[in-house]
Amino acid sequence: MINGPSISNTDLVDPHLLRTFVTVARLGSFSAAAHELGYTQSAVSQQISVLEGDLGAKLFTRRPVAPTTVGLRLLDHAEPLLLRLEAARADLARLSSVAADEVTVAMSPLAAPPSLAAAAHALRGLTVRVVGREEAIASVARGTADVALVDGMAAPSDPLHLTDISPLTTRAVVEQPLAVALPTDHPLAGRSALRLTDLADARWIDAPDAAIPLARLRVSATTDGFRACLRYEGCDVTGLLALVAAGLGLAVLPASAITTAAVPISVPRAVHRIELVHNGTLTGQVARFATAVSATAQASNSRMRTAR
């Protein structure tokens, strides 16, 4: 174990101190943070004390260890700052890196486009890492993934509203119909279409990574409904649909992903949109992957516009 970086009153913006603060907040423990970071517990306590002294406010309650109001506000700033530093480091590393033969794709659970198989065949090696939407974007910024495939709900032909992490580039891949997943015995299961607001007061499952987030439904339907009766944390879409089938709540997903009853959404006009996210100019295998994904997607988008 080591004592950690030297500390002075000018180190408030030192990324080492911010990283320690974020780690304590995430783990809810000084000792667990010390173990993860490889510091002594006293070094972690000292770093947090310096931050608290500079700010003139407590950042954590001690029993239990939890961020105070000031700590939560600092966390809002610290996490994006640290991610931007990692993104800058990764961006500089790309300038001197040699193009690899393999491509790593970070993909949110619902972001597998119909063209993914064709794109995979165009490569010598492909690794797909399924993570949450925010983590997929962050992986590209950090340089731990070459590209990301992310999804979301949007008006037709409108871009997704993605987190602003670093100068990332996006391109549309495909747009697909959205539907409400219901149990097969639900009274609305036989409908040909429905207005989203008709279900504003229904029982919903909050599955921010495995379905369209409820917050996005509220924005699209301009209502404060869509309150969760159950929260589902994870990326397993099959597990989410099992909960829907059991009658524990509803969820909105691309129609093609639903294995229970599915009713298309007529109002508002919205689609499930998948975008490719990358950093800088694409070259080599990564460029071939992006081209293969996009080429097949154009034909799929044309078919969808014709169907509408």
Tab-separated table of C-alpha atoms in Angstrom:
chain	number	residue	atom	x	y	z
A	1	MET	CA	0.000	0.000	0.000
A	2	ILE	CA	1.163	3.578	-0.657
A	3	ASN	CA	0.373	6.880	0.939
A	4	GLY	CA	-0.918	8.416	-2.284
A	5	PRO	CA	0.001	11.697	-3.974
A	6	SER	CA	1.433	14.602	-2.031
A	7	ILE	CA	-1.213	17.078	-0.956
A	8	SER	CA	-1.315	20.855	-0.672
A	9	ASN	CA	-4.060	23.460	-0.586
A	10	THR	CA	-3.625	24.085	-4.322
A	11	ASP	CA	-4.543	20.506	-5.293
A	12	LEU	CA	-8.323	20.912	-5.490
A	13	VAL	CA	-8.326	20.294	-9.242
A	14	ASP	CA	-5.698	17.533	-9.028
A	15	PRO	CA	-7.290	14.595	-10.867
A	16	HIS	CA	-5.858	12.201	-8.257
A	17	LEU	CA	-7.908	13.903	-5.550
A	18	LEU	CA	-11.024	14.067	-7.677
A	19	ARG	CA	-10.643	10.377	-8.518
A	20	THR	CA	-10.357	9.536	-4.822
A	21	PHE	CA	-13.475	11.587	-4.072
A	22	VAL	CA	-15.476	9.892	-6.856
A	23	THR	CA	-14.318	6.432	-5.744
A	24	VAL	CA	-15.367	7.012	-2.129
A	25	ALA	CA	-18.751	8.288	-3.332
A	26	ARG	CA	-19.253	5.267	-5.602
A	27	LEU	CA	-18.237	2.652	-3.030
A	28	GLY	CA	-19.638	4.379	0.037
A	29	SER	CA	-16.540	3.443	2.031
A	30	PHE	CA	-13.127	4.972	2.753
A	31	SER	CA	-11.537	1.558	3.278
A	32	ALA	CA	-13.029	0.098	0.069
A	33	ALA	CA	-11.841	3.134	-1.882
A	34	ALA	CA	-8.348	2.773	-0.411
A	35	HIS	CA	-8.264	-0.907	-1.425
A	36	GLU	CA	-9.389	-0.169	-4.995
A	37	LEU	CA	-6.977	2.750	-5.465
A	38	GLY	CA	-4.012	1.102	-3.752
A	39	TYR	CA	-3.689	3.817	-1.085
A	40	THR	CA	-3.738	3.568	2.680
A	41	GLN	CA	-7.045	4.435	4.342
A	42	SER	CA	-5.412	7.369	6.115
A	43	ALA	CA	-4.235	8.753	2.738
A	44	VAL	CA	-7.803	8.589	1.404
A	45	SER	CA	-9.126	10.327	4.530
A	46	GLN	CA	-6.454	13.014	4.220
A	47	GLN	CA	-7.271	13.718	0.575
A	48	ILE	CA	-10.971	14.070	1.343
A	49	SER	CA	-10.143	16.356	4.284
A	50	VAL	CA	-8.138	18.645	1.976
A	51	LEU	CA	-11.071	18.915	-0.429
A	52	GLU	CA	-13.443	19.634	2.440
A	53	GLY	CA	-11.062	22.271	3.812
A	54	ASP	CA	-10.718	24.024	0.447
A	55	LEU	CA	-14.482	24.068	-0.096
A	56	GLY	CA	-15.291	24.984	3.502
A	57	ALA	CA	-17.944	22.273	3.610
A	58	LYS	CA	-18.305	18.587	4.385
A	59	LEU	CA	-18.391	16.348	1.325
A	60	PHE	CA	-19.440	13.165	3.140
A	61	THR	CA	-21.384	12.114	6.156
A	62	ARG	CA	-19.269	9.571	7.970
A	63	ARG	CA	-21.787	7.059	9.365
A	64	PRO	CA	-22.902	5.993	6.878
A	65	VAL	CA	-20.418	7.313	4.312
A	66	ALA	CA	-22.582	9.200	1.825
A	67	PRO	CA	-22.207	12.446	-0.159
A	68	THR	CA	-23.675	15.569	1.414
A	69	THR	CA	-25.566	18.121	-0.692
A	70	VAL	CA	-22.246	19.828	-1.481
A	71	GLY	CA	-20.678	16.431	-2.205
A	72	LEU	CA	-23.418	15.556	-4.685
A	73	ARG	CA	-22.896	18.844	-6.492
A	74	LEU	CA	-19.128	18.276	-6.662
A	75	LEU	CA	-19.803	14.770	-7.985
A	76	ASP	CA	-21.794	16.294	-10.857
A	77	HIS	CA	-18.648	18.191	-11.877
A	78	ALA	CA	-15.952	15.666	-10.945
A	79	GLU	CA	-17.163	12.683	-12.967
A	80	PRO	CA	-17.384	14.561	-16.321
A	81	LEU	CA	-14.016	16.236	-15.652
A	82	LEU	CA	-12.294	12.916	-15.036
A	83	LEU	CA	-13.897	11.374	-18.098
A	84	ARG	CA	-12.778	14.298	-20.254
A	85	LEU	CA	-9.220	13.866	-18.994
A	86	GLU	CA	-9.341	10.181	-19.952
A	87	ALA	CA	-10.814	11.125	-23.329
A	88	ALA	CA	-8.004	13.626	-23.966
A	89	ARG	CA	-5.377	11.025	-23.058
A	90	ALA	CA	-6.987	8.448	-25.360
A	91	ASP	CA	-7.297	10.948	-28.189
A	92	LEU	CA	-3.591	11.806	-28.015
A	93	ALA	CA	-2.686	8.116	-27.877
A	94	ARG	CA	-4.601	7.492	-31.106
A	95	LEU	CA	-2.343	9.917	-32.971
A	96	SER	CA	0.639	7.627	-32.518
A	97	SER	CA	-1.116	4.259	-32.469
A	98	VAL	CA	-0.891	1.617	-35.160
A	99	ALA	CA	-4.165	0.410	-36.667
A	100	ALA	CA	-5.182	-2.887	-35.076
A	101	ASP	CA	-6.488	-5.937	-36.899
A	102	GLU	CA	-9.399	-6.281	-34.471
A	103	VAL	CA	-12.260	-3.946	-33.639
A	104	THR	CA	-13.869	-3.518	-30.221
A	105	VAL	CA	-17.450	-2.258	-30.231
A	106	ALA	CA	-19.225	-1.041	-27.104
A	107	MET	CA	-22.934	-1.588	-27.673
A	108	SER	CA	-26.027	-0.788	-25.636
A	109	PRO	CA	-28.386	-3.790	-25.291
A	110	LEU	CA	-30.880	-2.667	-27.945
A	111	ALA	CA	-28.328	-1.272	-30.409
A	112	ALA	CA	-27.606	-4.356	-32.545
A	113	PRO	CA	-28.573	-3.269	-36.083
A	114	PRO	CA	-29.644	-5.777	-38.756
A	115	SER	CA	-26.367	-4.951	-40.515
A	116	LEU	CA	-24.148	-6.117	-37.630
A	117	ALA	CA	-23.706	-9.632	-39.029
A	118	ALA	CA	-22.593	-8.310	-42.439
A	119	ALA	CA	-20.192	-5.908	-40.728
A	120	ALA	CA	-18.714	-8.709	-38.628
A	121	HIS	CA	-18.067	-10.822	-41.737
A	122	ALA	CA	-16.123	-7.915	-43.228
A	123	LEU	CA	-13.564	-8.073	-40.389
A	124	ARG	CA	-10.825	-10.413	-39.283
A	125	GLY	CA	-11.794	-9.989	-35.636
A	126	LEU	CA	-14.644	-8.340	-33.733
A	127	THR	CA	-15.282	-7.973	-29.998
A	128	VAL	CA	-18.712	-6.730	-28.890
A	129	ARG	CA	-19.036	-5.472	-25.327
A	130	VAL	CA	-22.665	-4.986	-24.194
A	131	VAL	CA	-22.957	-2.180	-21.643
A	132	GLY	CA	-25.316	0.636	-20.701
A	133	ARG	CA	-25.778	3.565	-23.080
A	134	GLU	CA	-23.690	6.024	-21.065
A	135	GLU	CA	-20.901	3.490	-20.579
A	136	ALA	CA	-20.831	2.707	-24.307
A	137	ILE	CA	-20.192	6.363	-25.128
A	138	ALA	CA	-17.670	6.707	-22.307
A	139	SER	CA	-15.787	3.639	-23.604
A	140	VAL	CA	-15.131	5.389	-26.912
A	141	ALA	CA	-14.057	8.564	-25.124
A	142	ARG	CA	-11.649	6.596	-22.904
A	143	GLY	CA	-10.262	4.629	-25.828
A	144	THR	CA	-11.309	1.245	-24.442
A	145	ALA	CA	-13.601	0.737	-27.466
A	146	ASP	CA	-12.994	1.722	-31.080
A	147	VAL	CA	-16.610	2.604	-31.772
A	148	ALA	CA	-19.955	2.443	-30.006
A	149	LEU	CA	-23.423	1.496	-31.172
A	150	VAL	CA	-26.014	3.275	-29.042
A	151	ASP	CA	-29.760	3.484	-29.255
A	152	GLY	CA	-32.628	5.628	-28.106
A	153	MET	CA	-36.029	7.098	-28.859
A	154	ALA	CA	-36.211	10.008	-31.311
A	155	ALA	CA	-38.481	11.681	-33.808
A	156	PRO	CA	-37.981	10.255	-37.323
A	157	SER	CA	-34.675	11.473	-38.820
A	158	ASP	CA	-33.760	13.378	-35.627
A	159	PRO	CA	-30.405	12.618	-33.952
A	160	LEU	CA	-30.199	11.147	-30.478
A	161	HIS	CA	-29.488	13.468	-27.560
A	162	LEU	CA	-26.230	11.928	-26.336
A	163	THR	CA	-24.064	12.913	-23.391
A	164	ASP	CA	-21.484	15.553	-24.323
A	165	ILE	CA	-18.262	13.879	-23.190
A	166	SER	CA	-15.655	14.846	-25.775
A	167	PRO	CA	-15.574	15.768	-29.470
A	168	LEU	CA	-17.235	12.536	-30.595
A	169	THR	CA	-18.714	11.992	-34.049
A	170	THR	CA	-22.032	10.229	-34.645
A	171	ARG	CA	-23.711	8.827	-37.708
A	172	ALA	CA	-27.157	7.307	-38.142
A	173	VAL	CA	-27.249	3.543	-38.616
A	174	VAL	CA	-30.902	2.528	-38.642
A	175	GLU	CA	-34.376	3.569	-37.497
A	176	GLN	CA	-36.916	0.944	-36.441
A	177	PRO	CA	-40.522	0.958	-35.199
A	178	LEU	CA	-41.161	1.202	-31.453
A	179	ALA	CA	-43.830	-0.745	-29.593
A	180	VAL	CA	-45.136	-1.234	-26.074
A	181	ALA	CA	-44.365	-4.660	-24.621
A	182	LEU	CA	-47.354	-6.076	-22.708
A	183	PRO	CA	-48.370	-9.438	-21.243
A	184	THR	CA	-50.302	-11.523	-23.768
A	185	ASP	CA	-53.430	-11.316	-21.590
A	186	HIS	CA	-53.312	-7.516	-21.220
A	187	PRO	CA	-56.603	-5.822	-22.244
A	188	LEU	CA	-54.779	-3.742	-24.875
A	189	ALA	CA	-52.684	-6.591	-26.288
A	190	GLY	CA	-54.906	-6.971	-29.357
A	191	ARG	CA	-54.848	-3.315	-30.408
A	192	SER	CA	-53.340	-2.434	-33.800
A	193	ALA	CA	-51.773	0.727	-32.346
A	194	LEU	CA	-52.097	3.024	-29.350
A	195	ARG	CA	-51.297	6.495	-28.146
A	196	LEU	CA	-48.497	6.529	-25.611
A	197	THR	CA	-50.422	8.903	-23.351
A	198	ASP	CA	-53.189	6.275	-23.023
A	199	LEU	CA	-50.748	4.295	-20.865
A	200	ALA	CA	-49.307	7.180	-18.852
A	201	ASP	CA	-50.889	5.866	-15.643
A	202	ALA	CA	-50.146	2.180	-16.261
A	203	ARG	CA	-47.665	0.100	-14.279
A	204	TRP	CA	-44.212	0.568	-15.808
A	205	ILE	CA	-40.835	-1.069	-15.375
A	206	ASP	CA	-37.988	1.406	-15.130
A	207	ALA	CA	-35.230	-0.278	-17.172
A	208	PRO	CA	-32.969	2.598	-18.280
A	209	ASP	CA	-30.497	0.370	-20.165
A	210	ALA	CA	-32.685	-2.529	-21.348
A	211	ALA	CA	-35.628	-0.438	-22.634
A	212	ILE	CA	-36.453	3.150	-23.520
A	213	PRO	CA	-35.968	5.093	-20.239
A	214	LEU	CA	-39.180	6.297	-18.613
A	215	ALA	CA	-37.785	9.827	-18.458
A	216	ARG	CA	-37.616	9.783	-22.266
A	217	LEU	CA	-41.238	8.624	-22.487
A	218	ARG	CA	-42.305	11.533	-20.297
A	219	VAL	CA	-40.508	13.990	-22.581
A	220	SER	CA	-41.972	12.462	-25.754
A	221	ALA	CA	-45.511	12.325	-24.401
A	222	THR	CA	-45.230	15.699	-22.615
A	223	THR	CA	-46.669	14.301	-19.416
A	224	ASP	CA	-45.379	13.573	-15.931
A	225	GLY	CA	-46.835	10.055	-15.973
A	226	PHE	CA	-44.987	6.795	-16.649
A	227	ARG	CA	-44.081	6.197	-13.012
A	228	ALA	CA	-42.185	3.018	-12.206
A	229	CYS	CA	-43.630	0.235	-10.102
A	230	LEU	CA	-40.367	-1.719	-10.437
A	231	ARG	CA	-36.770	-0.817	-11.305
A	232	TYR	CA	-34.762	-3.193	-13.481
A	233	GLU	CA	-31.009	-2.690	-13.375
A	234	GLY	CA	-29.055	-4.524	-16.035
A	235	CYS	CA	-28.638	-5.110	-19.753
A	236	ASP	CA	-30.494	-8.425	-20.135
A	237	VAL	CA	-33.450	-7.696	-22.410
A	238	THR	CA	-34.673	-11.298	-22.110
A	239	GLY	CA	-34.938	-10.950	-18.342
A	240	LEU	CA	-36.838	-7.679	-18.696
A	241	LEU	CA	-39.349	-9.227	-21.102
A	242	ALA	CA	-39.871	-12.118	-18.679
A	243	LEU	CA	-40.955	-9.562	-16.062
A	244	VAL	CA	-43.306	-7.957	-18.582
A	245	ALA	CA	-44.789	-11.358	-19.453
A	246	ALA	CA	-45.347	-12.028	-15.754
A	247	GLY	CA	-47.466	-8.869	-15.498
A	248	LEU	CA	-45.042	-6.823	-13.395
A	249	GLY	CA	-45.118	-3.813	-15.700
A	250	LEU	CA	-44.838	-2.463	-19.241
A	251	ALA	CA	-41.841	-1.302	-21.273
A	252	VAL	CA	-41.165	0.357	-24.634
A	253	LEU	CA	-38.666	-1.357	-26.935
A	254	PRO	CA	-38.048	-1.765	-30.661
A	255	ALA	CA	-40.849	-3.968	-31.985
A	256	SER	CA	-38.366	-6.497	-33.364
A	257	ALA	CA	-36.987	-7.188	-29.864
A	258	ILE	CA	-40.321	-7.944	-28.169
A	259	THR	CA	-41.235	-11.582	-27.538
A	260	THR	CA	-44.424	-10.844	-25.572
A	261	ALA	CA	-47.445	-8.994	-26.972
A	262	ALA	CA	-46.347	-5.874	-28.850
A	263	VAL	CA	-48.538	-2.907	-29.796
A	264	PRO	CA	-47.061	-0.195	-32.070
A	265	ILE	CA	-47.086	3.432	-30.899
A	266	SER	CA	-49.115	5.767	-33.153
A	267	VAL	CA	-48.662	9.011	-31.179
A	268	PRO	CA	-46.193	10.567	-30.735
A	269	ARG	CA	-44.384	9.805	-33.998
A	270	ALA	CA	-41.172	8.278	-32.775
A	271	VAL	CA	-38.673	5.628	-33.787
A	272	HIS	CA	-35.995	3.498	-32.223
A	273	ARG	CA	-32.774	4.989	-33.585
A	274	ILE	CA	-29.305	3.412	-33.559
A	275	GLU	CA	-26.221	5.559	-34.056
A	276	LEU	CA	-22.524	4.795	-34.507
A	277	VAL	CA	-20.255	6.847	-32.232
A	278	HIS	CA	-16.522	7.273	-32.816
A	279	ASN	CA	-13.650	9.593	-32.014
A	280	GLY	CA	-11.546	11.139	-34.771
A	281	THR	CA	-11.011	9.861	-38.302
A	282	LEU	CA	-11.798	6.204	-38.880
A	283	THR	CA	-9.087	4.088	-40.492
A	284	GLY	CA	-8.309	0.443	-41.234
A	285	GLN	CA	-10.570	-2.225	-39.830
A	286	VAL	CA	-12.640	0.309	-37.854
A	287	ALA	CA	-13.440	2.220	-41.045
A	288	ARG	CA	-14.412	-1.035	-42.812
A	289	PHE	CA	-16.712	-1.942	-39.929
A	290	ALA	CA	-18.417	1.469	-39.978
A	291	THR	CA	-18.868	1.340	-43.751
A	292	ALA	CA	-20.359	-2.156	-43.637
A	293	VAL	CA	-22.789	-1.215	-40.850
A	294	SER	CA	-23.917	1.963	-42.615
A	295	ALA	CA	-24.254	0.466	-46.104
A	296	THR	CA	-26.706	-2.227	-45.035
A	297	ALA	CA	-28.578	0.258	-42.869
A	298	GLN	CA	-29.432	2.530	-45.803
A	299	ALA	CA	-31.480	-0.208	-47.457
A	300	SER	CA	-33.198	-1.015	-44.146
A	301	ASN	CA	-34.104	2.662	-43.581
A	302	SER	CA	-35.549	2.897	-47.097
A	303	ARG	CA	-37.790	-0.112	-46.430
A	304	MET	CA	-38.994	1.428	-43.172
A	305	ARG	CA	-39.858	4.778	-44.829
A	306	THR	CA	-41.801	2.910	-47.510
A	307	ALA	CA	-43.738	0.972	-44.849
A	308	ARG	CA	-44.681	4.222	-43.087
